[in-house]
Coordinates of C-alpha atoms and ligand atoms in Angstrom, one line a residue:
X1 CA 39.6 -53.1 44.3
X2 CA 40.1 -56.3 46.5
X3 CA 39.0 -58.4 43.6
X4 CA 40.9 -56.2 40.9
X5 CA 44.3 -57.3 42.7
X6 CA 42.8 -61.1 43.1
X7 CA 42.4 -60.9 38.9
X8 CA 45.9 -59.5 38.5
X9 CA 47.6 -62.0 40.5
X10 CA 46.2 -64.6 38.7
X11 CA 46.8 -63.2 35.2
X12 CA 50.4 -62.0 35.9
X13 CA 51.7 -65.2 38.3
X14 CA 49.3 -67.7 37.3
X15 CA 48.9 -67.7 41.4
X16 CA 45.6 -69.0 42.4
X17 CA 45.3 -67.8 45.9
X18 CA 43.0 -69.5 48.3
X19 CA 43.5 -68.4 51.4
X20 CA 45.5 -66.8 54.2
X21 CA 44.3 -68.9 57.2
X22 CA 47.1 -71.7 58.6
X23 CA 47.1 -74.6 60.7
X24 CA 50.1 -74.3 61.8
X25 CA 51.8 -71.2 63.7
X26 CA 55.6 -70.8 62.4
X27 CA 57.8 -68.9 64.4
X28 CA 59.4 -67.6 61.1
X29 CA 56.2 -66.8 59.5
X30 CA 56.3 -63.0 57.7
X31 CA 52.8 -62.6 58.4
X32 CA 53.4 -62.1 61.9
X33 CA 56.3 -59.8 61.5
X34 CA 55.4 -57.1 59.4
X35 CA 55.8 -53.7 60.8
X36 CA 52.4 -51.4 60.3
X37 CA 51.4 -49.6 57.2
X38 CA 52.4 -52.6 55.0
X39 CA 49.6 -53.1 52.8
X40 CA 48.7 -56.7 53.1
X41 CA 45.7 -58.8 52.7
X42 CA 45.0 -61.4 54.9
X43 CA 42.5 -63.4 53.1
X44 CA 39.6 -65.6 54.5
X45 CA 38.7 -69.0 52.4
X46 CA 37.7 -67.5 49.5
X47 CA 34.0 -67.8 48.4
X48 CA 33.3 -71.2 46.0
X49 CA 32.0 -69.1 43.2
X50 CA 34.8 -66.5 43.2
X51 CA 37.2 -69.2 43.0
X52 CA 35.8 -70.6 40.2
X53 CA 35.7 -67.2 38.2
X54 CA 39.5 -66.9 38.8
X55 CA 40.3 -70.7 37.6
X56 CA 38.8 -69.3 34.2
X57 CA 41.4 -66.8 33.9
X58 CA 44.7 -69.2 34.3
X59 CA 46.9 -70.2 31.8
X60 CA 47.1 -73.6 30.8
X61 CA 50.6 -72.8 29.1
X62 CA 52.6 -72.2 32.6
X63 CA 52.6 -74.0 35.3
X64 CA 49.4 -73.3 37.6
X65 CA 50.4 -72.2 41.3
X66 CA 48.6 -72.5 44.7
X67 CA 49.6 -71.9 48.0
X68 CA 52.3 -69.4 47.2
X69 CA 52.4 -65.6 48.8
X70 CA 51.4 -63.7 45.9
X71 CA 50.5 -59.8 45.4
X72 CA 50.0 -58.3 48.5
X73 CA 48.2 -61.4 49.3
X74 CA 49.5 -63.2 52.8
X75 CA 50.5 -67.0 52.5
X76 CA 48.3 -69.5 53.9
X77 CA 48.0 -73.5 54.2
X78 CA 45.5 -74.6 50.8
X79 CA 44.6 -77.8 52.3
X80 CA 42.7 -75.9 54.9
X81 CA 39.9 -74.4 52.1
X82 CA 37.1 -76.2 52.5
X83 CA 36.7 -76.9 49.2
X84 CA 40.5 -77.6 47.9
X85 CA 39.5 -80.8 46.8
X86 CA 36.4 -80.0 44.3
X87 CA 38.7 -77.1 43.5
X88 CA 41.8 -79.1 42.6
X89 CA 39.2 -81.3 40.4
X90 CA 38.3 -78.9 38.3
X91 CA 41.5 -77.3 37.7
X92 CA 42.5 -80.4 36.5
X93 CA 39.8 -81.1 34.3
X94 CA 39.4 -78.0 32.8
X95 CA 43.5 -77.8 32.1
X96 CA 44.4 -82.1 31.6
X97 CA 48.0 -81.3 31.1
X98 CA 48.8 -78.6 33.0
X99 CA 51.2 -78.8 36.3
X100 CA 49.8 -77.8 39.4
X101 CA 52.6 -76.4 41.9
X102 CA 51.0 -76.6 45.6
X103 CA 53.1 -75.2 48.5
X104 CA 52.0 -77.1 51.7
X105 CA 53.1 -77.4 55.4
X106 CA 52.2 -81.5 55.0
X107 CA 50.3 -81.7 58.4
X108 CA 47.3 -82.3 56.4
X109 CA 48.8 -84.9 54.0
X110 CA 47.5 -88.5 55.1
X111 CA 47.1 -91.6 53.3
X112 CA 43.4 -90.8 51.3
X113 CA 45.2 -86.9 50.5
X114 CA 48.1 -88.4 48.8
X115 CA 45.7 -90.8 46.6
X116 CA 43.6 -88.0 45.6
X117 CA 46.7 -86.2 44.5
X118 CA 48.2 -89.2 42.5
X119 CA 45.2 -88.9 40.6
X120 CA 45.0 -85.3 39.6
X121 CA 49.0 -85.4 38.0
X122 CA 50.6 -84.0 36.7
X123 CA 52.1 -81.9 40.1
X124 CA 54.4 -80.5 42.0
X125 CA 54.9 -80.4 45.8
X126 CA 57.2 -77.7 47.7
X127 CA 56.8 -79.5 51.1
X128 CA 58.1 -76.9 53.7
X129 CA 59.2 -79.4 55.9
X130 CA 61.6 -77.1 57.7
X131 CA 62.3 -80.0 60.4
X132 CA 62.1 -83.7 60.5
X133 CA 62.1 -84.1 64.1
X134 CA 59.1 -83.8 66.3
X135 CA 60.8 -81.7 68.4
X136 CA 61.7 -79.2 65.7
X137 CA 58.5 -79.1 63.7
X138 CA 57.2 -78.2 67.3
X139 CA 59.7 -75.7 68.0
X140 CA 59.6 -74.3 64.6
X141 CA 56.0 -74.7 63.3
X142 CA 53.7 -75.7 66.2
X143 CA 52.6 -79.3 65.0
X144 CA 52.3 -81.4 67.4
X145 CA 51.8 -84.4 64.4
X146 CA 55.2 -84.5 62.8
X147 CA 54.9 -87.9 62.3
X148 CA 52.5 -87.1 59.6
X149 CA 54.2 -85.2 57.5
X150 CA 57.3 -87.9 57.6
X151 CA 54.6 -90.3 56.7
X152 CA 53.1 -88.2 53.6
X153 CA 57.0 -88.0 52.0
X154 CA 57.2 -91.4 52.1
X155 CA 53.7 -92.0 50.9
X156 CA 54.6 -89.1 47.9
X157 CA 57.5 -91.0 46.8
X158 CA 55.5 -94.4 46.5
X159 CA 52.8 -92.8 44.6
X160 CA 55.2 -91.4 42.2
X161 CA 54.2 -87.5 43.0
X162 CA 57.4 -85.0 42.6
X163 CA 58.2 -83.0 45.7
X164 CA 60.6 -80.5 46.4
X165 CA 61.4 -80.2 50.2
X166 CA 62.3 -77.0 52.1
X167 CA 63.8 -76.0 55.3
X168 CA 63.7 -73.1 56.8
X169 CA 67.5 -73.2 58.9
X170 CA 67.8 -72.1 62.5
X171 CA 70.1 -73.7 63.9
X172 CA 70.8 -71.3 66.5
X173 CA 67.1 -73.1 67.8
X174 CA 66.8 -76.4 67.1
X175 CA 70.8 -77.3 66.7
X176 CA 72.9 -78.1 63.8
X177 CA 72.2 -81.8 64.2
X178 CA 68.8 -81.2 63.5
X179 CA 69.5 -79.3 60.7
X180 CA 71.6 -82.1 59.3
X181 CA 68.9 -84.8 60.0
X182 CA 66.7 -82.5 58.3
X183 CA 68.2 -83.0 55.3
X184 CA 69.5 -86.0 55.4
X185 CA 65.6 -87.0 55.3
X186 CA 64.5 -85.4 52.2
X187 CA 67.3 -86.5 50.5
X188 CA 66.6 -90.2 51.6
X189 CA 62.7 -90.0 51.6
X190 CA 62.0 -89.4 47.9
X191 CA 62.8 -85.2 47.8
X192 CA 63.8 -83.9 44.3
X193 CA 65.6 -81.0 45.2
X194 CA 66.2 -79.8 48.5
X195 CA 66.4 -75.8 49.3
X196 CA 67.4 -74.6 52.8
X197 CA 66.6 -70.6 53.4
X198 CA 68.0 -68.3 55.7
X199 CA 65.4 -66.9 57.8
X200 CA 64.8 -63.1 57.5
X201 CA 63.6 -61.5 60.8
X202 CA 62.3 -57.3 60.9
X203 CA 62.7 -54.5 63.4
X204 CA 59.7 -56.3 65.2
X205 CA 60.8 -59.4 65.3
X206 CA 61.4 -61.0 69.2
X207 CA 64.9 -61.4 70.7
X208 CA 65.3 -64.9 70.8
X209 CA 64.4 -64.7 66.9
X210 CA 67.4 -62.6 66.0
X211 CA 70.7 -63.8 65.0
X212 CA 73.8 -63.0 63.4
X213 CA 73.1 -63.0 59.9
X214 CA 76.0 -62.5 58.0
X215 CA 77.6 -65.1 60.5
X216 CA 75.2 -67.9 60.2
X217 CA 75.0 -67.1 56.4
X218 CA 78.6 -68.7 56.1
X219 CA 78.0 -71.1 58.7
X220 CA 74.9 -72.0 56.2
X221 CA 77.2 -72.0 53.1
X222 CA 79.8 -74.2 54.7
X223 CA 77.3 -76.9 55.8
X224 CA 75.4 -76.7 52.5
X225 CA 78.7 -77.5 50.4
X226 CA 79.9 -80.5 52.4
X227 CA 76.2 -82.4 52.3
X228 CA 76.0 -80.5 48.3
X229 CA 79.2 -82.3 47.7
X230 CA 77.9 -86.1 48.6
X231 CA 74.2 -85.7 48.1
X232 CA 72.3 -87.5 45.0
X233 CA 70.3 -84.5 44.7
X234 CA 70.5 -81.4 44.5
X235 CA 70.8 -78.9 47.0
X236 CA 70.2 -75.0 47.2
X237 CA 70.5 -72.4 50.2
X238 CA 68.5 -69.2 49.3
X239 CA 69.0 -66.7 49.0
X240 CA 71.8 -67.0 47.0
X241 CA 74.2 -64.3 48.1
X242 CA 77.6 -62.5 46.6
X243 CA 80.5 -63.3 47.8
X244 CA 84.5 -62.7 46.7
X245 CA 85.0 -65.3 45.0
X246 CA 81.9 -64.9 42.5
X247 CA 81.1 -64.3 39.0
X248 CA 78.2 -64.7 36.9
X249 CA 79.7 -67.9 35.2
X250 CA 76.5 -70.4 35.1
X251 CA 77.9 -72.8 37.1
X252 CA 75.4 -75.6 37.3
X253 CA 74.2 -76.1 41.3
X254 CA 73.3 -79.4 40.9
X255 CA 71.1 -82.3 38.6
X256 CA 68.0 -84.5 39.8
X257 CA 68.7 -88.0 39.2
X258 CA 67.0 -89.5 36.3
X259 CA 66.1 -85.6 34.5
X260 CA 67.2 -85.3 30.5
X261 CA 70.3 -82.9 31.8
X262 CA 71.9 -86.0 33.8
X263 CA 71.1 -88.8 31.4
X264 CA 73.1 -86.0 28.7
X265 CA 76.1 -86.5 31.2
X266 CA 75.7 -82.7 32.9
X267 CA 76.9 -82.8 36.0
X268 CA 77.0 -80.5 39.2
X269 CA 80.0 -78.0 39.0
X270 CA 79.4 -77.8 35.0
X271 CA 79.9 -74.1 33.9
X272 CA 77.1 -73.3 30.8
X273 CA 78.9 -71.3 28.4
X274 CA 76.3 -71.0 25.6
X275 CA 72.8 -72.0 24.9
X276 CA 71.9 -73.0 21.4
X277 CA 75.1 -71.3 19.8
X278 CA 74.1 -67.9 22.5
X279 CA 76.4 -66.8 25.3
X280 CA 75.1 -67.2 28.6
X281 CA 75.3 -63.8 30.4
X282 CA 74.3 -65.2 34.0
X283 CA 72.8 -68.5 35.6
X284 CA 69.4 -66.9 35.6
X285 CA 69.8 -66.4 31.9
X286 CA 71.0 -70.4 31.2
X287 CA 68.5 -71.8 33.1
X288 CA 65.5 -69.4 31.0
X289 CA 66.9 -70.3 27.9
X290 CA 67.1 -73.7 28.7
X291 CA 63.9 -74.5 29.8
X292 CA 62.5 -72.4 26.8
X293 CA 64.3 -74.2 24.5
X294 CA 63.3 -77.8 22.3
X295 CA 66.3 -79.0 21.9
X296 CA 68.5 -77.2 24.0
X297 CA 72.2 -77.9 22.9
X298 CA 74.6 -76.7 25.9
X299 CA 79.0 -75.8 25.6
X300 CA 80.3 -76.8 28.8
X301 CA 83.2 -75.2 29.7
X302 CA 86.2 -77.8 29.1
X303 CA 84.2 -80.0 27.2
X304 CA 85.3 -80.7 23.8
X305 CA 81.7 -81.7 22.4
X306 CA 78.6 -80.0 22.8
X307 CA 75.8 -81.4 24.8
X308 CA 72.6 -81.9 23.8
X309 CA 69.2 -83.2 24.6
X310 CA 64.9 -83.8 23.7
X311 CA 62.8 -81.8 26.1
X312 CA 59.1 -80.2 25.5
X313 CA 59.6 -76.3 25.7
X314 CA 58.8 -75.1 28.9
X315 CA 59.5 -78.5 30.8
X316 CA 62.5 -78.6 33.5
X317 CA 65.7 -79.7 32.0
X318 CA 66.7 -81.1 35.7
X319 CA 69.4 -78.3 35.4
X320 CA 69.5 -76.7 38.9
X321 CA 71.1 -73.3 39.3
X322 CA 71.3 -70.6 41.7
X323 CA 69.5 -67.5 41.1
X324 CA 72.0 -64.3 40.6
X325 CA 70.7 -61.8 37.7
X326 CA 67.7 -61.8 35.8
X327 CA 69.6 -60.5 32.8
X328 CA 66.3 -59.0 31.2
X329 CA 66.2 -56.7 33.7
X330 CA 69.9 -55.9 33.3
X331 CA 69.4 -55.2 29.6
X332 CA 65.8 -53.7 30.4
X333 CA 67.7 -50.9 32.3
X334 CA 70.3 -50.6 30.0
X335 CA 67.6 -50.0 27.2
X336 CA 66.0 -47.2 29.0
X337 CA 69.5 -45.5 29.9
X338 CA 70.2 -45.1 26.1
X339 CA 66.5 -44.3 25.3
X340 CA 66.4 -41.5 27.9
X341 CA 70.1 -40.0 26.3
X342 CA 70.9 -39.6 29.9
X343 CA 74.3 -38.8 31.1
X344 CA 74.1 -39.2 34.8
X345 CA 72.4 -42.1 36.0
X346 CA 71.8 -43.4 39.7
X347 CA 70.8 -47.3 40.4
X348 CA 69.6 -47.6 43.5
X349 CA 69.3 -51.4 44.4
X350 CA 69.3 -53.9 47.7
X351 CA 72.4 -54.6 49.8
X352 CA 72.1 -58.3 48.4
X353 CA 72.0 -56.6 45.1
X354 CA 74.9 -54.3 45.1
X355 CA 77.7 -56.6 43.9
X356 CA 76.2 -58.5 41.2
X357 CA 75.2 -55.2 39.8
X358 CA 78.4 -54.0 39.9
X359 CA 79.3 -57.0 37.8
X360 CA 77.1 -55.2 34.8
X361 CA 78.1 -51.6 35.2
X362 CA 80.3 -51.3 32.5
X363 CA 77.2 -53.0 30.3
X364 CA 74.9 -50.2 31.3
X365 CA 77.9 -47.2 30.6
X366 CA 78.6 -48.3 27.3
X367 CA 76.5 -45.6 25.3
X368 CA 78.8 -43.0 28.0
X369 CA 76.7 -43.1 30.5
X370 CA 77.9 -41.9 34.4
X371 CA 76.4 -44.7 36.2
X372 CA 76.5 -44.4 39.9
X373 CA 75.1 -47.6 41.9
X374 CA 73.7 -47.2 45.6
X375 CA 72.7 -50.0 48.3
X376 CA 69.3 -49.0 49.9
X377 CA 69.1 -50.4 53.4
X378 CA 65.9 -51.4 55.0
X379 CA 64.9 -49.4 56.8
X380 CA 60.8 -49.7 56.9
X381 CA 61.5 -53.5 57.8
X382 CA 64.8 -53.4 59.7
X383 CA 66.5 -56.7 61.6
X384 CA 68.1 -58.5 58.7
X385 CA 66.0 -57.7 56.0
X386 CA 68.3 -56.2 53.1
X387 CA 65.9 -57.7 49.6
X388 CA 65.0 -55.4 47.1
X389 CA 61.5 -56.6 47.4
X390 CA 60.9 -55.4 50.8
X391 CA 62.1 -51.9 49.7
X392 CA 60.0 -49.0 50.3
X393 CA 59.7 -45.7 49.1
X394 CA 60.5 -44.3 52.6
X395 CA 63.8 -46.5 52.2
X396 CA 64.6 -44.9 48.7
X397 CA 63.5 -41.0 49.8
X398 CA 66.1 -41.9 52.6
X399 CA 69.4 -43.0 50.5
X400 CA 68.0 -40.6 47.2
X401 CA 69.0 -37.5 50.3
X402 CA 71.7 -38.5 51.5
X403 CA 73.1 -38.8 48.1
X404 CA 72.3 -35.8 46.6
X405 CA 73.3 -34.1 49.7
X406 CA 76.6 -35.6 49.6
X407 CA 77.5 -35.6 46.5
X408 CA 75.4 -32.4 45.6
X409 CA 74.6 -34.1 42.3
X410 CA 71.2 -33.6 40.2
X411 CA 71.2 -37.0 38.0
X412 CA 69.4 -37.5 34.8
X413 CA 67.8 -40.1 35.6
X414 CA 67.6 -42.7 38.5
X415 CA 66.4 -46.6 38.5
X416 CA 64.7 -48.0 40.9
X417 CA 64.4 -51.9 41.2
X418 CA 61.0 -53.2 39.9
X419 CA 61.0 -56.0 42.8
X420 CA 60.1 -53.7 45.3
X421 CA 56.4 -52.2 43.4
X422 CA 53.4 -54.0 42.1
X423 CA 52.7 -53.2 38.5
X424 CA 50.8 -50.4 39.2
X425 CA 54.1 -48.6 40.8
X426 CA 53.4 -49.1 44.5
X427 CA 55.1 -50.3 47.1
X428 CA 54.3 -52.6 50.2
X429 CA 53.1 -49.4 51.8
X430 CA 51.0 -48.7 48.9
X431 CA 52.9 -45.1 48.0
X432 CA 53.6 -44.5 44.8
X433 CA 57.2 -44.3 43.0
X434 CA 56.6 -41.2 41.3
X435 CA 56.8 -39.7 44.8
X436 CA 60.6 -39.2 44.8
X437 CA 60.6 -37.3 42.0
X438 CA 60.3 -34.5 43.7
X439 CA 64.0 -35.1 45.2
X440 CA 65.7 -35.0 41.8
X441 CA 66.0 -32.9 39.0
X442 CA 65.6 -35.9 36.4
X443 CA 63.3 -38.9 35.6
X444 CA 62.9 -41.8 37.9
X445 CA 61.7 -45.1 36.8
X446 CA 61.6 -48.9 37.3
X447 CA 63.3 -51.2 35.6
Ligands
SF4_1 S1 53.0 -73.0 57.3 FE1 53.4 -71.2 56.1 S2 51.6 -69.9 56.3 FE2 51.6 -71.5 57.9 S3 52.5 -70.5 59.7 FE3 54.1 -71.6 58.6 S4 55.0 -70.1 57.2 FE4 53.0 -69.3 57.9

């Protein structure tokens, strides 16, 4: 079973997972927060030979990924398998061209680390750097080295190797000047993007780990715009979240210096209006058909020429957007209303969810369709969790009742969001989807 999951992971992501161990101890991290019953694995360094059978079963095509939470695998620090080197060796000579992505904490990035990984490019780094300070990676993380990891970003740039930096924000911790130094370092120490994230924290998380979300969301936004609106690079908070003022116009976030999309002349603010002679229906949907695209040839919204520009398909444009609507699933859903003829349909979806969907609504009741869209809250996780991926079925069984008993309706059919199951239909808790159909008188799928 253990293994079966291992294969899938690496088939469907093109994650390799390594391991679950860490170095470090963040204060932030989910693996110490989840509430029991989640289905996790926590997995040990795994075996030489395993790890070789799962290399075999990548795809040279997409970009290869290690280091990453994937499945119902934990995340872990890679540097700390024993064998990451002799494993990152023959990745890369058994798939020459292909880009390795390695998420990494940088405490165990010194001088002879960042040679060996000049050597094995072409890669990615997503440095979760979460602090700059020594006081703050201490605070935050639990290394007692910062110094090294402000080392390695310098000794990345030199060498020429991309990196992306992250930072998890807590202010209400380490202070907002922190936060601002933070960033300030990326962006002058070689980062390509930067993305600050607003920490999550569940029902079990400690006191002093809880804040006002919604609160420091905007206090997030705020500080993110004004170094956004003089920073070379660009900068991203995540999760990207509705707000009034909103659309699903693909408003570009921001371009890294030097990429084929700024040399074209695209610059941040840029609204994508179509993609090859195709309306863009969200930014999710620009950026796809972008990056899929040869020669991508963009209409900018009060441009009078077109835009275009040479890229291989597949390889980043250096177009930066916030993520709002995968509109595949949109249409996916859509599909399967006019499919199932039904008359009365129920979306169920996150709180973060609920506005953008209502953006699409009158896509998915064109055929004369009732749709009726509901925000799940999380319950199972609680604190500030409100992502569709960290609904369970207990949170769905919850909202599908009070629903029905409210509105007394029976509905043809209701959607659930696919985010929240593996592709076997289960959720973190491991139940099965199928179990709420009990609750109502029509189908229930995912979409
Ligand atoms: S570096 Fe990542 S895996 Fe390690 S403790 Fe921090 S969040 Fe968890």
């Amino acid at each position: 079973m253990f293994s079966f999951i291992l294969r899938k992971t690496v088939r469907e992501g093109n994650i390799l997972p390594l391991t679950s161990t860490c170095n470090l101890r963040c204060i932030f991290c989910s693996n110490s927060q989840n509430p029991p019953g989640v289905k996790a694995f926590s997995l040990p360094p795994l075996p030489f030979p395993l790890v070789q059978q799962l290399i075999a079963l990548l795809d040279p095509r997409r970009k290869i990924i290690i280091g990453e939470a994937a499945s119902r695998f934990t995340e872990g620090e890679p540097l700390t398998h024993p064998d990451f080197w002799t494993i990152l060796s023959i990745i890369r000579s058994i798939y020459p061209k292909t880009t390795i992505q390695i998420t990494t904490n940088g405490s165990l990035l010194n001088r002879t680390a960042i040679k060996r990984l000049s050597d094995m490019q072409p890669l990615e780094l997503n440095l979760s750097l979460n602090s700059a300070t020594p006081r703050g990676r201490w605070l935050l993380m639990g290394d007692r080295r910062a110094n090294r990891v402000l080392e390695a970003a310098d000794l990345m740039a030199e060498a020429g190797i991309t990196y992306h930096g992250s930072i998890v924000a807590m202010p209400h911790l380490t202070g907002w000047q922190d936060l601002q130094l933070s960033c300030s370092f990326l962006q002058e120490h070689g980062a390509t993007t930067v993305r600050i994230f607003l920490p999550g924290f569940t029902r079990l998380a400690l006191p002093e780990l809880r804040f006002d979300a919604e609160a420091m969301y905007h206090k997030l936004r705020q500080f993110l715009e004004e170094q956004a609106a003089v920073s070379k690079i660009p900068l991203l908070l995540e999760p990207f979240l509705w707000e009034d003022w909103q659309s699903l116009q693909a408003r570009v976030a921001g371009v890294i210096p030097g990429s084929p999309a700024e040399r074209a002349g695209i610059r941040r603010g840029d609204v994508i209006k179509s993609v090859n002679g195709r309306p863009v229906k969200s930014r999710v949907d620009a950026f796809k058909r972008v990056c899929k695209a040869v020669h991508p040839c963009l209409e900018l919204e009060g441009r009078e020429f077109p835009v275009s520009f040479w890229k291989e398909k597949h390889d980043g444009a250096g177009i930066v957007m916030n993520h709002d609507l995968e509109w595949e699933h949109v249409e996916k859903a859509g599909r399967v209303i006019r499919e199932r003829r039904a008359r009365s349909v129920l979306v169920l979806t996150s709180i973060w969810g609920l506005h953008w969907l209502q953006l699409v609504l009158p896509e998915w009741e064109r055929g004369g369709a009732r749709v009726h869209l509901a925000a799940v809250p999380n319950r199972f996780f609680g604190g500030s969790i409100a992502s569709a991926g960290l609904l369970t079925t207990l949170d769905f069984r919850s909202t599908l009742r009070q629903i029905i008993e409210k509105r007394g309706d029976v509905f043809d059919l209701v959607l659930l969001p696919a985010r929240a199951f593996d592709s076997g239909g289960r959720d973190l808790l491991g139940r099965h989807y199928s179990r709420l159909r009990g609750l109502t008188g029509g189908r229930v799928e995912i979409v």
